XYZ file of C-alpha atoms in Angstrom:
469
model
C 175.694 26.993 109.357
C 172.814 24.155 109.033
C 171.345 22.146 111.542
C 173.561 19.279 110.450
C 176.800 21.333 110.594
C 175.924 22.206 114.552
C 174.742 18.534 115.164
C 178.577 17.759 113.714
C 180.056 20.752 116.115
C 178.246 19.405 119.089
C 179.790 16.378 118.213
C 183.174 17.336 117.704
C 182.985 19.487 120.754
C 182.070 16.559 122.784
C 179.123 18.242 123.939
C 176.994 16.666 126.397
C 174.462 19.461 127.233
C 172.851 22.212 124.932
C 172.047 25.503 126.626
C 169.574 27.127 124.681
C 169.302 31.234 124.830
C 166.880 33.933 124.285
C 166.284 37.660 125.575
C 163.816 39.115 127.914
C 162.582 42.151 127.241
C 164.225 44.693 129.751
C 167.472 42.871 127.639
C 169.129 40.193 129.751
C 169.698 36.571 128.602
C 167.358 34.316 129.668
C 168.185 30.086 129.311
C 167.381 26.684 129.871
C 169.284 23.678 129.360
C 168.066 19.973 127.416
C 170.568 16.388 127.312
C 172.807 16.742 124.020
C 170.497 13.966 122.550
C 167.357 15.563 122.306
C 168.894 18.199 119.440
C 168.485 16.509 115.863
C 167.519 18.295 112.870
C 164.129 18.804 113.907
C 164.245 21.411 116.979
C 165.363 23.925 114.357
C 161.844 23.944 113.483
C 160.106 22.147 116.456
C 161.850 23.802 119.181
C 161.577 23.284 122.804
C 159.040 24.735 125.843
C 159.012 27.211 128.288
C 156.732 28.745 130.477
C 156.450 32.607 129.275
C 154.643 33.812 131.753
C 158.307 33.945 134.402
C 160.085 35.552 131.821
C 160.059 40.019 132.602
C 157.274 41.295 129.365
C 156.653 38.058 128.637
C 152.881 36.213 128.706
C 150.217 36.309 130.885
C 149.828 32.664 133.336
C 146.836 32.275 130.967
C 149.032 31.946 127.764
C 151.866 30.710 128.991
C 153.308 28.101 126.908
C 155.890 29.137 124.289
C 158.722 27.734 122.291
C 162.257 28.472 121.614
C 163.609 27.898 118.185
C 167.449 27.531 118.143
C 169.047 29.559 115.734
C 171.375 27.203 113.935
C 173.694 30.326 112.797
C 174.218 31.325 116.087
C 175.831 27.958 117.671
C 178.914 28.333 119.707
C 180.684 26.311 122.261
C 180.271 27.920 125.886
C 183.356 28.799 126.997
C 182.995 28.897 131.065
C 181.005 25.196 131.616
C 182.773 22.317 133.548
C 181.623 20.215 131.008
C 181.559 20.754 127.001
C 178.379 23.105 126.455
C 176.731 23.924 122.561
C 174.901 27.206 122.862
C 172.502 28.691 120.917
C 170.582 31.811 120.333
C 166.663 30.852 119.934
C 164.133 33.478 119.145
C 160.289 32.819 120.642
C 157.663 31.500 119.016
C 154.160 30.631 119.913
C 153.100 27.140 119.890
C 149.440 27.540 118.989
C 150.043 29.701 115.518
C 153.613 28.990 115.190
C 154.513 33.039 114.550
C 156.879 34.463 116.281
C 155.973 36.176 119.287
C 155.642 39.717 118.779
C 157.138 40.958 122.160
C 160.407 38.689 121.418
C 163.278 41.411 120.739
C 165.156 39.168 118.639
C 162.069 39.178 116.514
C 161.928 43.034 116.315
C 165.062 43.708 115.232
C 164.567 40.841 112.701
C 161.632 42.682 111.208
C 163.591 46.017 111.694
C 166.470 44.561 109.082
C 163.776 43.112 106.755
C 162.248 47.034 106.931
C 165.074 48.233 105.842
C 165.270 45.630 102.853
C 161.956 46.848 102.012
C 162.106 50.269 102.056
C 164.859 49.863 98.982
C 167.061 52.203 100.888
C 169.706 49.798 101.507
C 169.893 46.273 102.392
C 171.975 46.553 105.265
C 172.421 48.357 108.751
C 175.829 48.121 110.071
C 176.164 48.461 113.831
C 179.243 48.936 115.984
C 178.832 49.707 119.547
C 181.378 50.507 121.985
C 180.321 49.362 125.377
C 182.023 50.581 128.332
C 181.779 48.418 131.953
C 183.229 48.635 135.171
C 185.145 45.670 137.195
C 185.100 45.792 140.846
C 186.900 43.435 143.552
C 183.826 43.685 145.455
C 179.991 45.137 145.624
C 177.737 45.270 148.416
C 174.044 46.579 148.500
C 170.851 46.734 150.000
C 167.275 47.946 149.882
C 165.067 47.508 152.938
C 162.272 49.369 154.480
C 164.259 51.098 157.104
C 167.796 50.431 155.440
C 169.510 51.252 152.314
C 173.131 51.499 150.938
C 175.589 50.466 148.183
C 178.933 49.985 148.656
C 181.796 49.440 145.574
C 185.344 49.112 145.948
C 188.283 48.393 143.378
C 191.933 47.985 144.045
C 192.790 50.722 141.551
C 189.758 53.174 142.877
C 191.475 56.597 144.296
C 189.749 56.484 147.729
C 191.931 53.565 148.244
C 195.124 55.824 148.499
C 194.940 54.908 152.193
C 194.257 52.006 152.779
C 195.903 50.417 155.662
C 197.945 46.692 154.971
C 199.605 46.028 152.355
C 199.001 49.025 149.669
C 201.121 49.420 146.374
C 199.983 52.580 145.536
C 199.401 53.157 141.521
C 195.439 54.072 142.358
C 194.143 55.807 138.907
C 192.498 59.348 139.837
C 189.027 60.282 138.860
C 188.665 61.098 135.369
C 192.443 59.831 134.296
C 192.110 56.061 133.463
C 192.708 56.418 129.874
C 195.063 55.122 129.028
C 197.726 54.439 132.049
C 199.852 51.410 131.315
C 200.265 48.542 133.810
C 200.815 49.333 137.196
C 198.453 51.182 137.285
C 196.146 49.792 135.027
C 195.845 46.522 136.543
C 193.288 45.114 134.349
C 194.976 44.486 131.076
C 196.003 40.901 131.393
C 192.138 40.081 132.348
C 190.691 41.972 129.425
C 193.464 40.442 127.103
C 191.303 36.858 128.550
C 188.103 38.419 127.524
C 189.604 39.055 123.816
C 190.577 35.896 123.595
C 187.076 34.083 124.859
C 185.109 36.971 122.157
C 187.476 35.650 119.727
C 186.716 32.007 120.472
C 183.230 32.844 120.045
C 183.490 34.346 116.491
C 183.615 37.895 117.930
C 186.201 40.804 116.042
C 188.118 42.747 118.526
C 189.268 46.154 117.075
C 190.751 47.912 120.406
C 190.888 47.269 124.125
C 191.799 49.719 126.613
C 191.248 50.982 130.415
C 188.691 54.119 129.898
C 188.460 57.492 132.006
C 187.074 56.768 135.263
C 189.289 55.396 138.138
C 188.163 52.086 139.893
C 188.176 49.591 136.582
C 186.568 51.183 133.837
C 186.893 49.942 131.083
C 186.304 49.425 127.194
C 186.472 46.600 124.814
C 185.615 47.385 120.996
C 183.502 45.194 118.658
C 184.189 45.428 114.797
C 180.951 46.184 113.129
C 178.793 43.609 111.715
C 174.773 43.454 110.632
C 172.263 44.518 112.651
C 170.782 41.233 114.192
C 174.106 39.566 114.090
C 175.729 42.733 116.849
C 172.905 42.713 118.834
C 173.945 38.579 119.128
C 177.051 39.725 119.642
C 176.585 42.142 122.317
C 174.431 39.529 124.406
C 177.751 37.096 123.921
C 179.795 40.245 125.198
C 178.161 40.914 128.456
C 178.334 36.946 129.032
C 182.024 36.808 128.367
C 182.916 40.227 130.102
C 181.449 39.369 133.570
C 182.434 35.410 133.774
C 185.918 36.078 133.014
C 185.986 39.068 135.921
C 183.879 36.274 138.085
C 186.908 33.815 137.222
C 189.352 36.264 138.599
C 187.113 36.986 141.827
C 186.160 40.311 140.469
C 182.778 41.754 139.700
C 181.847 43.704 136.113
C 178.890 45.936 135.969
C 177.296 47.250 132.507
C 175.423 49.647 134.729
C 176.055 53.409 133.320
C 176.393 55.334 136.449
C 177.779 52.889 139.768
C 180.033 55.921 140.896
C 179.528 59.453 142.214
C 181.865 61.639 140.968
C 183.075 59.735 138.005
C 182.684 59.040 134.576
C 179.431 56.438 133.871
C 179.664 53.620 131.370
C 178.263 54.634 127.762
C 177.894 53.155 124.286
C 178.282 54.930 121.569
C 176.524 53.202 118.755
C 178.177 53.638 114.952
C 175.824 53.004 112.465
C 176.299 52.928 108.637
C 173.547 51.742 105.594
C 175.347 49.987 102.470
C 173.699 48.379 99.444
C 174.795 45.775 97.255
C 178.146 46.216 98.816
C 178.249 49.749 98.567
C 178.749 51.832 101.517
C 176.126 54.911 101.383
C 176.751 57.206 103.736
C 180.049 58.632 102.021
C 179.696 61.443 100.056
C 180.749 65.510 99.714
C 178.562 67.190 101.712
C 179.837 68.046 105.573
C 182.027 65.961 107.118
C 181.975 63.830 103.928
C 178.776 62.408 104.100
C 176.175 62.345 101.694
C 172.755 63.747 101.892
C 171.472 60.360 102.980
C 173.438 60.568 105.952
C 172.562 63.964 106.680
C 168.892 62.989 106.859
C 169.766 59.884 108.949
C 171.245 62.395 111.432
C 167.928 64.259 111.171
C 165.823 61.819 112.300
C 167.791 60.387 114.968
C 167.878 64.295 116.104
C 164.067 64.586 116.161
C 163.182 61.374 117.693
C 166.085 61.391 120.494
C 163.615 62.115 123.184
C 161.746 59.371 122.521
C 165.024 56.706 121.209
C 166.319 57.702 124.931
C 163.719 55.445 126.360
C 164.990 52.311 124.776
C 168.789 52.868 124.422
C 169.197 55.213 127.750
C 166.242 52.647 129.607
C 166.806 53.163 133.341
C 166.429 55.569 136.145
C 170.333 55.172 136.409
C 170.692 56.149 132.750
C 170.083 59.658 133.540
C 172.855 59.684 136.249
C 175.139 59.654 133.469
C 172.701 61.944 131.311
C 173.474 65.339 132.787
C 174.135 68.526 131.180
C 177.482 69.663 131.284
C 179.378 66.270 132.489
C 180.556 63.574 130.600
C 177.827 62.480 128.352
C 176.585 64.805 125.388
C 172.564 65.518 126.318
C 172.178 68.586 123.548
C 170.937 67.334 120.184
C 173.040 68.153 118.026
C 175.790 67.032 115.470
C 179.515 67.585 114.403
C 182.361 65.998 112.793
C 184.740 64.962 115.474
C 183.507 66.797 118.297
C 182.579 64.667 120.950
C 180.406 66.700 122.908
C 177.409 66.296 120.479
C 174.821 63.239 120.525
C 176.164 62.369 116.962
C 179.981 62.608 115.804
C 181.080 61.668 112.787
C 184.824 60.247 113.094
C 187.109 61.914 110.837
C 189.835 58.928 111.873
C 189.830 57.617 108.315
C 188.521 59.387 104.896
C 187.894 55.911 103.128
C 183.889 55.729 101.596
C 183.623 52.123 103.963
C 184.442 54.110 107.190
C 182.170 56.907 106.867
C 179.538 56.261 109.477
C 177.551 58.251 112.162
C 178.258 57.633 115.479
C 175.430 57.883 118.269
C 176.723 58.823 121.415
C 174.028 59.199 124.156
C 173.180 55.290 124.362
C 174.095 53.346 127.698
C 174.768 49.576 127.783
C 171.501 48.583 129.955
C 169.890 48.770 126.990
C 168.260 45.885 125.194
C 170.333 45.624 122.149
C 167.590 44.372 119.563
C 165.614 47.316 120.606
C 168.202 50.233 120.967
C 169.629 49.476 118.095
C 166.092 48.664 115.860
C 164.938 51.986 117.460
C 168.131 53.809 116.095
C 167.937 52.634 112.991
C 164.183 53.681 112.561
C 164.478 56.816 113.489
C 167.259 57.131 110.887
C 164.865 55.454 107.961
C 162.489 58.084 108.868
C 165.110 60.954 108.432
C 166.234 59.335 105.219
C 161.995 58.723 104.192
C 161.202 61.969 105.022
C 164.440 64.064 103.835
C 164.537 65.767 107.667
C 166.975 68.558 107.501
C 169.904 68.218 110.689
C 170.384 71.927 110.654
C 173.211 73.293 111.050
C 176.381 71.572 112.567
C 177.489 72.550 115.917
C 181.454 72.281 116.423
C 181.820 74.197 119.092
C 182.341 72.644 122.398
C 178.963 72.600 123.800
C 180.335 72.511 127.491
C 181.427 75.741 126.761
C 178.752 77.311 125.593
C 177.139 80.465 127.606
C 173.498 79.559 129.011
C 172.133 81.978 126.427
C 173.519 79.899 123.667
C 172.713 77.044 125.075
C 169.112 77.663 125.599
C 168.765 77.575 121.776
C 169.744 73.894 121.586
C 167.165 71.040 122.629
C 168.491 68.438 124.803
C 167.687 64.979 125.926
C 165.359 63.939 128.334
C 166.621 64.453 131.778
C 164.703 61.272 133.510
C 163.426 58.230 132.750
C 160.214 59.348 133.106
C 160.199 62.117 130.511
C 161.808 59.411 127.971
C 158.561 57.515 128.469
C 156.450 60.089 128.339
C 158.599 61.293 124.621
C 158.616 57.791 123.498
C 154.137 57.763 124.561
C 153.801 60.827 122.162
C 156.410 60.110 119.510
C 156.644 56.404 118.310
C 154.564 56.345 114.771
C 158.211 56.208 113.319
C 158.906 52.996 114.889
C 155.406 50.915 113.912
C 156.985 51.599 110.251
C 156.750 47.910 108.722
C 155.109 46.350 111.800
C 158.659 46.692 113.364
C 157.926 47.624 116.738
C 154.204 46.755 117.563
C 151.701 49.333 119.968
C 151.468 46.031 121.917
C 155.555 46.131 122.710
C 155.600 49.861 123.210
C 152.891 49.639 125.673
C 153.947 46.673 127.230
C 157.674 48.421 127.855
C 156.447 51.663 129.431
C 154.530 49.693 131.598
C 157.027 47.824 132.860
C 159.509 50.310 133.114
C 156.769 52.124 135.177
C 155.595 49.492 137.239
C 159.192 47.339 138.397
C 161.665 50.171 137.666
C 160.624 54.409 137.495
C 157.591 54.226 140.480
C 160.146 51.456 142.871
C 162.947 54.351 142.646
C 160.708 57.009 142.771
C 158.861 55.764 146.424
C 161.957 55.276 148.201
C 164.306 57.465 150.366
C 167.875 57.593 149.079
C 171.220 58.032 151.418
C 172.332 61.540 150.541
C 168.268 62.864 151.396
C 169.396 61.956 155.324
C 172.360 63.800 154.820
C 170.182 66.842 153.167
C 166.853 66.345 155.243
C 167.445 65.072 158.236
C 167.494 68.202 160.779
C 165.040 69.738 159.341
């Protein structure tokens, strides 16, 4: 699409405002708003102000001014505005040198698909994440210094067996939402609404379902697209999933671990290179890949440790992170098993759908990162020819300690993904893709507002542990 063809949508849409979109670096859309007449032609190149220095990673106060540069491929009309809305992805650029600003995500995983171009490898990166969520009727929380609690409820959660009034039973027990039909999955007509808004929005839907845990979990399914374009995507899907729950008086969370007990939220990320067309990760060797996938695999395997910092990228991440539970944490691979951190689904033996599917990422993450990260690691494995090893396809929850003591594992906090990601991130400076600059500046921040905040306060179950001492 060119500037004139969304100055013609705008029109046609009747729009009278243009919200204009761009990502701060912990991941969450960011926006401000200008009349429908001040877009023309021009703000495609020109773009419009902000002050950088309120936006989380962003710029000092002493370098504050920036611009946002609308995206004209990316326009869309917003679906949830009282009045007609044209929205569009921007990416940040600095109004002094007019370069893009190198601690703008968008911009990373730009350079990250123009790496990959480079290298002569392939010329694409195809990316389909599953992201899992949760939609509560209601959420209550609070951090003080002498008070602190959470409180989540859902109409299908099983503590609400009994509940006094007017109580229709049908609750989904822990660890059996997939796949009850309706009664007791009570959220299909309102993720059948978020289809249709994804659709509206240019989005492929492959599958929608209700997923394991009990109190709304559930899972919508993006076809795969390029690398840049999913990570667009994903930012659209997070929008769409929680105002359509708001619209229904219900809550939805992208947080991977909001229950005790339960199943957390994860997204497995499928990832494929093609060239000129060509799918290349289809071959003869195990689980019909070829050796370029089997070197892929290798790198992700050697830089986990350190990937886990940017796709598993808060101290909740590693609720869901635990050895023997629901989320694979030993590095290893296997054709269909599901308890290693990469599968490869055996589903369908055409050359397209061969693909390697990474299965320890969470949705908190910051999409243009996780996914640049991922696919760096992979180059490297592919650069470097990094064997995978053997496969593993035995179910690794079964596995005696002794056996498992000969397979490495993920991180088990936040902290030691920082620390991994500190000594082991040469792989992603490849091609000026991820800068020192952005690697320091995330650490520190996850540090400073997120690891040391958790780390310095008391939680509820340390009363229950500590208190007569």
């Amino acid at each position: 699409m060119r500037p004139k063809d969304v100055l013609d949508l705008a029109k046609q849409a009747g729009a009278v405002m243009v919200d204009l979109r761009f990502v701060d670096l912990p991941g969450v859309w960011q926006h401000t708003s200008v009349p429908i007449h001040r877009l023309d032609e021009g703000s495609f190149e020109d773009g419009f102000g902000f002050d950088g220095s309120s936006i989380r990673g962003y710029q000092p106060i002493n370098a504050s001014d920036m611009l946002v540069v609308p995206d004209a491929e990316t326009a869309q009309v917003e679906p949830f505005t009282a009045r007609p809305t044209l929205a569009l992805t921007c990416s940040v650029v600095d109004p002094i040198t007019r370069q893009p600003y190198s601690r703008d995500p968008r911009y990373v995983a730009r350079k990250a698909e123009a790496f990959l171009k480079q290298t002569g490898i392939a010329d694409t990166c195809f990316v389909g994440p599953e992201a899992e969520f949760f939609v509560f009727d209601n959420v209550r929380y609070e951090q003080s210094n002498h008070k602190a609690f959470y409180e989540l409820d859902s109409v299908e959660g099983q503590w609400n067996t009994g509940k006094e009034g007017v109580n229709l039973g049908y609750k989904v027990r822990h660890k059996e939402g997939y796949f009850p039909v309706p009664p007791t999955d009570t959220l299909m007509d309102i993720r059948t609404e978020m289809v249709e808004r994804l659709h509206e929005v240019g989005i492929e839907i492959e599958v929608s379902h209700h997923e394991v845990a009990s109190a709304g979990q559930c899972e919508i399914d993006m076809r795969f697209t390029p690398l840049v374009q999913m990570a667009d995507k994903l930012m659209w899907f997070k929008h769409i999933v929680k105002n359509v729950a708001r619209r229904h008086g219900k809550t939805a969370t992208f947080m991977p671990k909001p229950l005790f007990g339960d199943n957390g939220s994860g997204m497995h990320v499928h990832m494929s290179f093609w060239k000129d067309g060509k799918p290349l990760f289809a071959g003869d060797s195990y689980g019909q890949l070829s050796e370029m996938a089997l070197h892929f695999i290798g790198g992700v395997l050697r830089h986990a440790p350190a990937l886990a910092a940017l796709t598993n990228p808060t101290t909740n991440s590693y609720r869901r992170l635990v050895p023997g539970f629901e989320a694979p944490v030993n590095l290893a691979y296997s054709q269909r098993n599901r308890s290693a951190i990469c599968r490869i689904p055996m589903y369908d033996t055409s050359p397209k759908s061969k693909r390697v599917e990474i299965r320890f990422p969470d949705p908190s993450c910051n999409p243009y990162l996780a996914f640049s990260a991922l696919m760096m690691a992979g180059i490297d494995g592919v650069l470097n020819k990094i064997d995978p090893g053997d496969p593993l396809d035995k179910d690794i929850y079964a596995l005696s300690s002794e056996e498992l003591s000969q397979v490495p594992h993920m991180p088990g906090s936040l902290e030691d993904a920082l620390n991994a990601l500190e000594a082991d991130h040469e792989f992603l400076l490849r091609g000026d893709v991820f800068t020192r600059d952005v690697i320091e500046m995330w650490v520190e921040y996850k540090r400073e507002h997120e690891l040391n905040p958790v780390r310095l306060r008391p939680v509820p179950y340390e009363f229950f542990l500590y208190y007569d001492i």
